[in-house]
PDB file of C-alpha atoms in Angstrom:
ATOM      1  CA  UNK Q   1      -4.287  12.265 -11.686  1.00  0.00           C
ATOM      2  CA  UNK Q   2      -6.553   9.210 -11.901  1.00  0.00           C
ATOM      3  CA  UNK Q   3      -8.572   9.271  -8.848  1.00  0.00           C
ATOM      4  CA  UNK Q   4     -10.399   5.876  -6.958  1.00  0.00           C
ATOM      5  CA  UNK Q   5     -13.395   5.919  -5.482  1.00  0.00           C
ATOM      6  CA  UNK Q   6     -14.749   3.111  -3.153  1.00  0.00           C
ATOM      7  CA  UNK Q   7     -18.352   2.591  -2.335  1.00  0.00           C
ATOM      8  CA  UNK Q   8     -20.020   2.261   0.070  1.00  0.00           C
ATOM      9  CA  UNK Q   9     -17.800   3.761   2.564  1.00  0.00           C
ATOM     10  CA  UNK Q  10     -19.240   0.650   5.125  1.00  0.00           C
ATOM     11  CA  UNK Q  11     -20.908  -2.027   4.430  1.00  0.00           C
ATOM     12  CA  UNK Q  12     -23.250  -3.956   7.353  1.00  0.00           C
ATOM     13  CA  UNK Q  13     -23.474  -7.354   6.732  1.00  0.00           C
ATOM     14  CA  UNK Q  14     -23.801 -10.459   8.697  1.00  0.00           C
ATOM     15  CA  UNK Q  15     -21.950 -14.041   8.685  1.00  0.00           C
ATOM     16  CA  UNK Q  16     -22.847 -16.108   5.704  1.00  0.00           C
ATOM     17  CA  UNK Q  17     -23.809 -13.152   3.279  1.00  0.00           C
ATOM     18  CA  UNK Q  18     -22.147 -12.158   0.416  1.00  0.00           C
ATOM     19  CA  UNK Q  19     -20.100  -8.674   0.136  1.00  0.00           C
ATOM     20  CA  UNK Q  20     -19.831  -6.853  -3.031  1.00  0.00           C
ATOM     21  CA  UNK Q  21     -17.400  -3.701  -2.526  1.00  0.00           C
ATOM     22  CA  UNK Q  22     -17.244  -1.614  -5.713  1.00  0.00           C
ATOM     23  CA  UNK Q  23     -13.867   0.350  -6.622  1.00  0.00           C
ATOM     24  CA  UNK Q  24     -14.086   3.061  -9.911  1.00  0.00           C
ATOM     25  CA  UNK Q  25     -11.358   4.509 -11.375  1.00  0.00           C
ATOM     26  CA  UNK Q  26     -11.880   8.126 -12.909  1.00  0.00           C
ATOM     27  CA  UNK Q  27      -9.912   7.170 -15.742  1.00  0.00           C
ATOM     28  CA  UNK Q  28      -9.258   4.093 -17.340  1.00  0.00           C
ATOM     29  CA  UNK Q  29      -6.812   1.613 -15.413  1.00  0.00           C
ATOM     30  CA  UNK Q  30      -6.774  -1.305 -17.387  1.00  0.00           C
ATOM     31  CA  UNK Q  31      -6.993  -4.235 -15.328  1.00  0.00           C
ATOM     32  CA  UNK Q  32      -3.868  -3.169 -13.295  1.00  0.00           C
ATOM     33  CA  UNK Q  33      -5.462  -2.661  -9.986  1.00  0.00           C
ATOM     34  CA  UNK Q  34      -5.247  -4.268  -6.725  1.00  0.00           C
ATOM     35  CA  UNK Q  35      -7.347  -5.276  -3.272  1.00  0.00           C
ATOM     36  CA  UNK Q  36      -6.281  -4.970   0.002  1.00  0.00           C
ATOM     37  CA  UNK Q  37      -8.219  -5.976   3.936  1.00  0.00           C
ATOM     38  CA  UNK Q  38      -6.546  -4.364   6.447  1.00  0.00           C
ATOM     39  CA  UNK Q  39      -7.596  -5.359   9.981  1.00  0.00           C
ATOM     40  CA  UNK Q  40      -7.066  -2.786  13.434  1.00  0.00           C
ATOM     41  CA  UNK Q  41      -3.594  -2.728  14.412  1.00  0.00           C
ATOM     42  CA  UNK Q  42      -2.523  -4.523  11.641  1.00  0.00           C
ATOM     43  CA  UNK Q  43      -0.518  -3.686   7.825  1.00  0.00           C
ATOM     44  CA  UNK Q  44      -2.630  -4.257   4.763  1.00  0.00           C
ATOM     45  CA  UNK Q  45      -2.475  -7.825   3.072  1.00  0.00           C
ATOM     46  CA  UNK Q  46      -3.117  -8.087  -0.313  1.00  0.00           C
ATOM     47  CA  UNK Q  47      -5.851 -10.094  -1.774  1.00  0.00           C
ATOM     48  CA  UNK Q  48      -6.104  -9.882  -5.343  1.00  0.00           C
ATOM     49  CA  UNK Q  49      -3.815  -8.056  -8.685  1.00  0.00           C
ATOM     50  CA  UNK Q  50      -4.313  -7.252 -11.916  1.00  0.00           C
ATOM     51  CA  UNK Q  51      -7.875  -7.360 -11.343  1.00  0.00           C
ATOM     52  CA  UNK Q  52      -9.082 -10.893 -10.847  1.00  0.00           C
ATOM     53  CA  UNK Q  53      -5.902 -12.844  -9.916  1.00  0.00           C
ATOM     54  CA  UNK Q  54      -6.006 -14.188  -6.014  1.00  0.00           C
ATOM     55  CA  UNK Q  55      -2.637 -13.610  -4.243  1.00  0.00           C
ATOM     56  CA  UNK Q  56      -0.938 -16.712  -2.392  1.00  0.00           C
ATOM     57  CA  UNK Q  57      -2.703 -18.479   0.337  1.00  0.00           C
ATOM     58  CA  UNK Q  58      -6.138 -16.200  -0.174  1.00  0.00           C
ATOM     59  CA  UNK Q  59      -9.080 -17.967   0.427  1.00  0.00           C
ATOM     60  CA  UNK Q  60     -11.361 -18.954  -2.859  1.00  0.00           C
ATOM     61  CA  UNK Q  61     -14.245 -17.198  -1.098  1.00  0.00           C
ATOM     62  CA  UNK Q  62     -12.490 -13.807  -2.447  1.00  0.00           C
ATOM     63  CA  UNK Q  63     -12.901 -12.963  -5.851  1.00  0.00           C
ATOM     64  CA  UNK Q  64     -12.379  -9.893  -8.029  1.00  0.00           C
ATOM     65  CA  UNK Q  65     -13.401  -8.397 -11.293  1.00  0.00           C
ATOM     66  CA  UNK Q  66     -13.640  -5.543 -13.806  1.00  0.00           C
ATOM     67  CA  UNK Q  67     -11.397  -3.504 -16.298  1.00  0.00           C
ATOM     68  CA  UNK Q  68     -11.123  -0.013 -17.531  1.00  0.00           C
ATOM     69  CA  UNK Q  69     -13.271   1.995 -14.182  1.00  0.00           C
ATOM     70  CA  UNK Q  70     -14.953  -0.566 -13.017  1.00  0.00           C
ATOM     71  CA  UNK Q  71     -13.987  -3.003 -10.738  1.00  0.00           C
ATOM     72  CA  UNK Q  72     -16.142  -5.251  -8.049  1.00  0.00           C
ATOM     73  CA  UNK Q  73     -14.382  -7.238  -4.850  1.00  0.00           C
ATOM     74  CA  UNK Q  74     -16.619 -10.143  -3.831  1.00  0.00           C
ATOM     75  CA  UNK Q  75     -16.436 -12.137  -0.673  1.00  0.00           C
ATOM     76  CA  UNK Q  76     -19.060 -15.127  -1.651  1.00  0.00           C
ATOM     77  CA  UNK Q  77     -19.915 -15.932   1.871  1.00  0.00           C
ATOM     78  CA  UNK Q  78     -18.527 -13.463   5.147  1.00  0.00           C
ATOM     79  CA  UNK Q  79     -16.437 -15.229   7.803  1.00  0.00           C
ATOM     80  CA  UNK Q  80     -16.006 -13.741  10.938  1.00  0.00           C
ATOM     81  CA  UNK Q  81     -12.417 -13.240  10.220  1.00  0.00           C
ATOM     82  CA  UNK Q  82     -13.185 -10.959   7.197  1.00  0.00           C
ATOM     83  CA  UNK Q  83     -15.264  -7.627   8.987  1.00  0.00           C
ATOM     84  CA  UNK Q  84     -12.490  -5.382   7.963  1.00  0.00           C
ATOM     85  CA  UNK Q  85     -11.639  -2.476   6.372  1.00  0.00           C
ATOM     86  CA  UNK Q  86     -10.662  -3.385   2.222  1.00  0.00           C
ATOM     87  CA  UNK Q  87      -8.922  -1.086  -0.317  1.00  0.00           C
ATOM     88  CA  UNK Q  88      -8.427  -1.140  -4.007  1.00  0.00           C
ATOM     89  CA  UNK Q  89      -5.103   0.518  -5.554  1.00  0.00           C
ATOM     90  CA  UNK Q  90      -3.820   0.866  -8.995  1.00  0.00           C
ATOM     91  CA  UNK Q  91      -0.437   0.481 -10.322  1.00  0.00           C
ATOM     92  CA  UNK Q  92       0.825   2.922 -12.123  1.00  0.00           C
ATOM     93  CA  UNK Q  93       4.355   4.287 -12.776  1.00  0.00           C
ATOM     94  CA  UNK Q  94       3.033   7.691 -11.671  1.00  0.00           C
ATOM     95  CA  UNK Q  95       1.747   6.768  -8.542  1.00  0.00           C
ATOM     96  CA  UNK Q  96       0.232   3.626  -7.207  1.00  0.00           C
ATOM     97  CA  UNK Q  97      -2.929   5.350  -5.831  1.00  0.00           C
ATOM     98  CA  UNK Q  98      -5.246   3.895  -3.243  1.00  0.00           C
ATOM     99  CA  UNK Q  99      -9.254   3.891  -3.017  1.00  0.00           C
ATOM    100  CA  UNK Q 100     -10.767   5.870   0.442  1.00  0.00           C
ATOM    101  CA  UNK Q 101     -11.355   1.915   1.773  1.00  0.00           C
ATOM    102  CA  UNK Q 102     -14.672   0.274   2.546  1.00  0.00           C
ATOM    103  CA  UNK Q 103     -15.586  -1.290   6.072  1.00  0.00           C
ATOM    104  CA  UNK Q 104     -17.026  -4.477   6.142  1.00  0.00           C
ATOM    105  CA  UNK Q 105     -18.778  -4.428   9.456  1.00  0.00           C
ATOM    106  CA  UNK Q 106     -20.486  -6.883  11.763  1.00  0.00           C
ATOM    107  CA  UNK Q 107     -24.727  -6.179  11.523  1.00  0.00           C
TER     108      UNK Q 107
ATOM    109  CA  UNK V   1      10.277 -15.501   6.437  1.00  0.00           C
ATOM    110  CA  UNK V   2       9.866 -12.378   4.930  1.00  0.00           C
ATOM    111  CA  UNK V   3      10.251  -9.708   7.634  1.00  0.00           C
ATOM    112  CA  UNK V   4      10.269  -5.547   6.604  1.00  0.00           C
ATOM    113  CA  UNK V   5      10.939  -3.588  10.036  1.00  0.00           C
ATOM    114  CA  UNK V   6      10.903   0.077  10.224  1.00  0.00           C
ATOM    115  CA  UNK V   7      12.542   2.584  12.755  1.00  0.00           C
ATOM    116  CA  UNK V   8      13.217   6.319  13.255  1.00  0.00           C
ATOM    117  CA  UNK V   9       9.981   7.731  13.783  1.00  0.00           C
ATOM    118  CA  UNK V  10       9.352   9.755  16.727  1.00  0.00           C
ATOM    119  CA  UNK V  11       8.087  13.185  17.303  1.00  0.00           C
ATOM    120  CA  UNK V  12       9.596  16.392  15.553  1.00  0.00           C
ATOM    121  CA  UNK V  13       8.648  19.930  15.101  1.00  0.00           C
ATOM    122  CA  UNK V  14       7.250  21.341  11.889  1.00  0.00           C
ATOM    123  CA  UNK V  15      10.158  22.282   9.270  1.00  0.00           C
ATOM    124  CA  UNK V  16      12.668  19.910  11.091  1.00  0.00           C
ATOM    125  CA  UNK V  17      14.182  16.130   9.350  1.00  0.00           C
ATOM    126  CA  UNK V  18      13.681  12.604  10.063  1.00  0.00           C
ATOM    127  CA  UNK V  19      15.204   9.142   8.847  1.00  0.00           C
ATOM    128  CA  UNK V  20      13.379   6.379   8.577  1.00  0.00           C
ATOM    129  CA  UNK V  21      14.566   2.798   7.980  1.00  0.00           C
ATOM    130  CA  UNK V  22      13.920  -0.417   6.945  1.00  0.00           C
ATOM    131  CA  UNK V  23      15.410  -2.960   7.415  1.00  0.00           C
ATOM    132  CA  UNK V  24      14.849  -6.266   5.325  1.00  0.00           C
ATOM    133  CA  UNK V  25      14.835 -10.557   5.767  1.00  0.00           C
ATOM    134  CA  UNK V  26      13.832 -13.443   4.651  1.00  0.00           C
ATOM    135  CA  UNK V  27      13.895 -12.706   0.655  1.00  0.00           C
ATOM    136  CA  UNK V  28      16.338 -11.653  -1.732  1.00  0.00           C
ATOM    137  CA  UNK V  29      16.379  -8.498  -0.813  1.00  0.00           C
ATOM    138  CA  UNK V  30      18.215  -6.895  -4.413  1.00  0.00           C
ATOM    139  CA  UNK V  31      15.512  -8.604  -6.929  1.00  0.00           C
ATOM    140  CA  UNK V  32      12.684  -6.158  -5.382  1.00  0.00           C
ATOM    141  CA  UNK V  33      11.699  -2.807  -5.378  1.00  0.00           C
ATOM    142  CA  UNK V  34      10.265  -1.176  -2.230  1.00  0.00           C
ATOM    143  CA  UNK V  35       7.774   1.775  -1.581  1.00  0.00           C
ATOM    144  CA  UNK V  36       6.848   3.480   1.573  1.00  0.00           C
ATOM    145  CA  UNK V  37       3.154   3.537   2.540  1.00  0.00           C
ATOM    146  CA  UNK V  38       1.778   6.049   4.709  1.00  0.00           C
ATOM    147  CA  UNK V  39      -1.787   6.169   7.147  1.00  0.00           C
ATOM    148  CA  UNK V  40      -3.055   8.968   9.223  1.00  0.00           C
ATOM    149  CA  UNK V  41      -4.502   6.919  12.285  1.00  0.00           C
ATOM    150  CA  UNK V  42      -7.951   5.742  11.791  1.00  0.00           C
ATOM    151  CA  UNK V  43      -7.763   7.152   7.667  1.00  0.00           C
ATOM    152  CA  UNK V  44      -6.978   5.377   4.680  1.00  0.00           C
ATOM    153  CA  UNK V  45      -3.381   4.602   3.352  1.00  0.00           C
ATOM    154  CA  UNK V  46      -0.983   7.021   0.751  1.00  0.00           C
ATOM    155  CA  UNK V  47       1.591   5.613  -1.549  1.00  0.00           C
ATOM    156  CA  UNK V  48       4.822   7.827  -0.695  1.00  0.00           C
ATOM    157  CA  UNK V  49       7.730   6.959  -2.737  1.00  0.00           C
ATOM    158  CA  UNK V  50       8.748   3.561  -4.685  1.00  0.00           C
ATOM    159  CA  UNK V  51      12.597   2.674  -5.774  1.00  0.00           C
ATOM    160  CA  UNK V  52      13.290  -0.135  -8.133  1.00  0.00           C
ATOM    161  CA  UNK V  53      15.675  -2.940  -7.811  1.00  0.00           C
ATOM    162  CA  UNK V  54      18.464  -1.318  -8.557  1.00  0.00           C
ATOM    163  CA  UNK V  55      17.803   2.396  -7.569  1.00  0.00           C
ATOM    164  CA  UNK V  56      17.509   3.033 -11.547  1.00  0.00           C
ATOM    165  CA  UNK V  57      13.759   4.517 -11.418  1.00  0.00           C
ATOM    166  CA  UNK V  58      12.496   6.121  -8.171  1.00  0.00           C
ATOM    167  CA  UNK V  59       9.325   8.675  -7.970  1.00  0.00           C
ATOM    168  CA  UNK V  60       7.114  10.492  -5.488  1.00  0.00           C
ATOM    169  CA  UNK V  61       3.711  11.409  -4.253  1.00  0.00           C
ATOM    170  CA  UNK V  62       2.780  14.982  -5.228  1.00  0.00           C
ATOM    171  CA  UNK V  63       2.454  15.125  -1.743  1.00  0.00           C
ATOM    172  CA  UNK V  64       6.310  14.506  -0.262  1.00  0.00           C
ATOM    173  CA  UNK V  65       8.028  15.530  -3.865  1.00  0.00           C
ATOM    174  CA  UNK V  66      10.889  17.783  -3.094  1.00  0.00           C
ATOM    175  CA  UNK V  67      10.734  17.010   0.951  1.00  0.00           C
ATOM    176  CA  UNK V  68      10.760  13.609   0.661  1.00  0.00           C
ATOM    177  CA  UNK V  69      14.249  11.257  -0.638  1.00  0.00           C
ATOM    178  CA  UNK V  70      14.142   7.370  -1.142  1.00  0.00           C
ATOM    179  CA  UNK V  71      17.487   5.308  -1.352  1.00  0.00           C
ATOM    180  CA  UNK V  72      18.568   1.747  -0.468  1.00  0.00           C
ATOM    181  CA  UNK V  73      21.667  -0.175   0.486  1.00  0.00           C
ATOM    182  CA  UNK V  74      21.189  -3.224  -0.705  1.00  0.00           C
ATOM    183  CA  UNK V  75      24.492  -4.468   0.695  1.00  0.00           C
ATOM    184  CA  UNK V  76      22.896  -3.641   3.876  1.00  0.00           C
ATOM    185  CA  UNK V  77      19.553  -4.924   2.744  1.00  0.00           C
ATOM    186  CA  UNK V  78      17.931  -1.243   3.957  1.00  0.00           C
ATOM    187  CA  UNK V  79      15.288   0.997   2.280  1.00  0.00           C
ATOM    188  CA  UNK V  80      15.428   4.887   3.649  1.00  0.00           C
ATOM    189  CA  UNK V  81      13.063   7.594   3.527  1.00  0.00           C
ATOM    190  CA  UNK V  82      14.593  11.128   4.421  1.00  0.00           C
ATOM    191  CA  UNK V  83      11.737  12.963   5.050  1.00  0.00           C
ATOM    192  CA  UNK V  84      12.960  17.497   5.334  1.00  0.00           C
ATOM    193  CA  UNK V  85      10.646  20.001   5.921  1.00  0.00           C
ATOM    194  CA  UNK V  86       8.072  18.374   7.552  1.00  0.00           C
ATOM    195  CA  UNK V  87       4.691  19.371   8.139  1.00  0.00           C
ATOM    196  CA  UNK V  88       1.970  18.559  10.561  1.00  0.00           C
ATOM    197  CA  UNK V  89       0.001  16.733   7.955  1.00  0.00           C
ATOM    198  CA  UNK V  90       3.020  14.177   7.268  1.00  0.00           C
ATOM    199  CA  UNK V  91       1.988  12.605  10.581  1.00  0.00           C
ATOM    200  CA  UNK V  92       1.094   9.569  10.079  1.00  0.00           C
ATOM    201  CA  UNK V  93       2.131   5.530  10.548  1.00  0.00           C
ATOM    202  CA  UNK V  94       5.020   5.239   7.707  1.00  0.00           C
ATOM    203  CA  UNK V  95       4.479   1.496   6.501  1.00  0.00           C
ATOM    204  CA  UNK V  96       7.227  -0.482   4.180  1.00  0.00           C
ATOM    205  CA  UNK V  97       6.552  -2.639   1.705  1.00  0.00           C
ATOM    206  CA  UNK V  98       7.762  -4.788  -0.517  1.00  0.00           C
ATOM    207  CA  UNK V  99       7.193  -5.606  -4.498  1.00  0.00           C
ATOM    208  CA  UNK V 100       5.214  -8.671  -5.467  1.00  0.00           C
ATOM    209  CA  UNK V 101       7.454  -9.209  -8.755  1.00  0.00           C
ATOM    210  CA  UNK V 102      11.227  -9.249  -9.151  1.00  0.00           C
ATOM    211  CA  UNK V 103      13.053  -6.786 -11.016  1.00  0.00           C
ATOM    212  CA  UNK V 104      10.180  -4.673 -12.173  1.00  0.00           C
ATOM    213  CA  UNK V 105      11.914  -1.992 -14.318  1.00  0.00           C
ATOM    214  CA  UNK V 106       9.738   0.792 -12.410  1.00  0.00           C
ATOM    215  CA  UNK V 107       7.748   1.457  -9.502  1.00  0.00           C
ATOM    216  CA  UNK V 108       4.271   0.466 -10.693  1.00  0.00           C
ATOM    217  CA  UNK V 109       3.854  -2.014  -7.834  1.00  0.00           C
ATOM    218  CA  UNK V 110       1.653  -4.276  -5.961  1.00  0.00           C
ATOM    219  CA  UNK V 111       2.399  -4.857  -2.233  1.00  0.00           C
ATOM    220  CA  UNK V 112       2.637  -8.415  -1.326  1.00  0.00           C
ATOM    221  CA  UNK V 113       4.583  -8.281   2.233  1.00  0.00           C
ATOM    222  CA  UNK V 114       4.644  -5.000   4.415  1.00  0.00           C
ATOM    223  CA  UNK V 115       6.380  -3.961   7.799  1.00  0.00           C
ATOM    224  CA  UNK V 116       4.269  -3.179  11.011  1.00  0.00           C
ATOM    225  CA  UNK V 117       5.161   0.754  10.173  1.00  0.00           C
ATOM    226  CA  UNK V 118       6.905   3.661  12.526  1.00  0.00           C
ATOM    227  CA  UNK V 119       4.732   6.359  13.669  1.00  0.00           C
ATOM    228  CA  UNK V 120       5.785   9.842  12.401  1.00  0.00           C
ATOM    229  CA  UNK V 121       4.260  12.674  14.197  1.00  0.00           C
ATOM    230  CA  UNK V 122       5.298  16.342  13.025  1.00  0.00           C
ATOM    231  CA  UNK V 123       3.795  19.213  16.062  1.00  0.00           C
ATOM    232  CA  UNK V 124       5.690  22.116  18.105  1.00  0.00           C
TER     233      UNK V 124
END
């Protein structure tokens, strides 16, 4: 079973700066692998599939890359609105596993 | 709109059964498949089960295999997760969610729209 692990597990960071989360895959995933913010109290929205591709309506500020194990989430400049939790998640016939999550918090 | 709702969680004892629903608006609710998501409170989330389109291709977490069944009415525009033999560590928040693309032939998925999720907790 291919296996995702997230890093850091939180990440303190103030408005303005940029956020690099890092998601790697114990096995190769291609590029078929997801992010996800999920705020308290709320359901996960997704942010970006097959790697690098925004979903509709996500802000340009979020950007995503990698292949194969590595893969790097980007926020180029924090709002307020985006402290949060964030997940990656392949897709996979077998099971469409999900990283451990990183917090994005407020410094 | 797109709008997933769940229902039947609740508390039961350890070994006993539970429905949940889903029910589903505001898309064409045949064209997609549709997974169940779970969260422990305050941990990270666990894909559960997927079904395709059309019921064809349907699998399982390690986790729930064997306990665990998935089926929709699409007449009904429902998703269902019979959960038997339940054990304390199944309680969690049971999320649905829906597909991003149409008629995906299996249950590889990305999750574009979810529900708010119904709180399952298994203790005696």
């Amino acid at each position: 079973e291919i296996v995702l692990t997230q890093s850091p597990a939180t990440l303190s960071l103030s408005p303005g700066e940029r956020a690099t989360l890092s998601c790697r895959a114990s096995q190769s995933v291609s590029r078929y692998l997801a992010w996800y913010q999920q705020k308290p109290g709320q359901a996960p929205r997704l942010l970006i599939y097959d790697a690098s591709n925004r979903a509709p309506g996500i802000p340009a500020r979020f950007s995503g890359s990698g292949s194969g194990t590595d893969f790097t989430l980007t926020i180029s400049s924090l709002e307020p609105a985006d402290f949060a939790v964030y997940y990656c998640q392949r897709r996979s016939d077998r099971s469409n596993t999900f990283g451990q999550g990183t917090k994005v918090e407020l410094k | 709109e797109v709008q997933l709702v769940e229902s039947g969680g609740g508390l039961v004892q350890p070994g006993r059964s539970l429905r949940l629903s889903c029910s589903a608006s505001g898309f064409t609710f045949d064209d997609y498949a549709l997974h169940w998501v779970r969260q422990v409170p305050g941990k990270g989330l666990e894909w559960v089960a997927g079904i395709t389109w059309n019921g064809r291709s349907i699998d399982y977490a390690d986790s729930v295999r064997g306990r665990f069944l998935i089926s929709r009415d699409n007449a009904k525009n429902s998703l269902y997760l019979q959960m038997n033999s339940l054990r304390p560590d199944d309680t969690a928040l049971y999320y649905c969610a829906k597909d991003m693309i149409q008629t995906r032939l299996s249950v590889a998925a990305y999750f574009d729209q979810w529900g708010q999720g119904t709180l399952v907790t298994v203790s005696s």
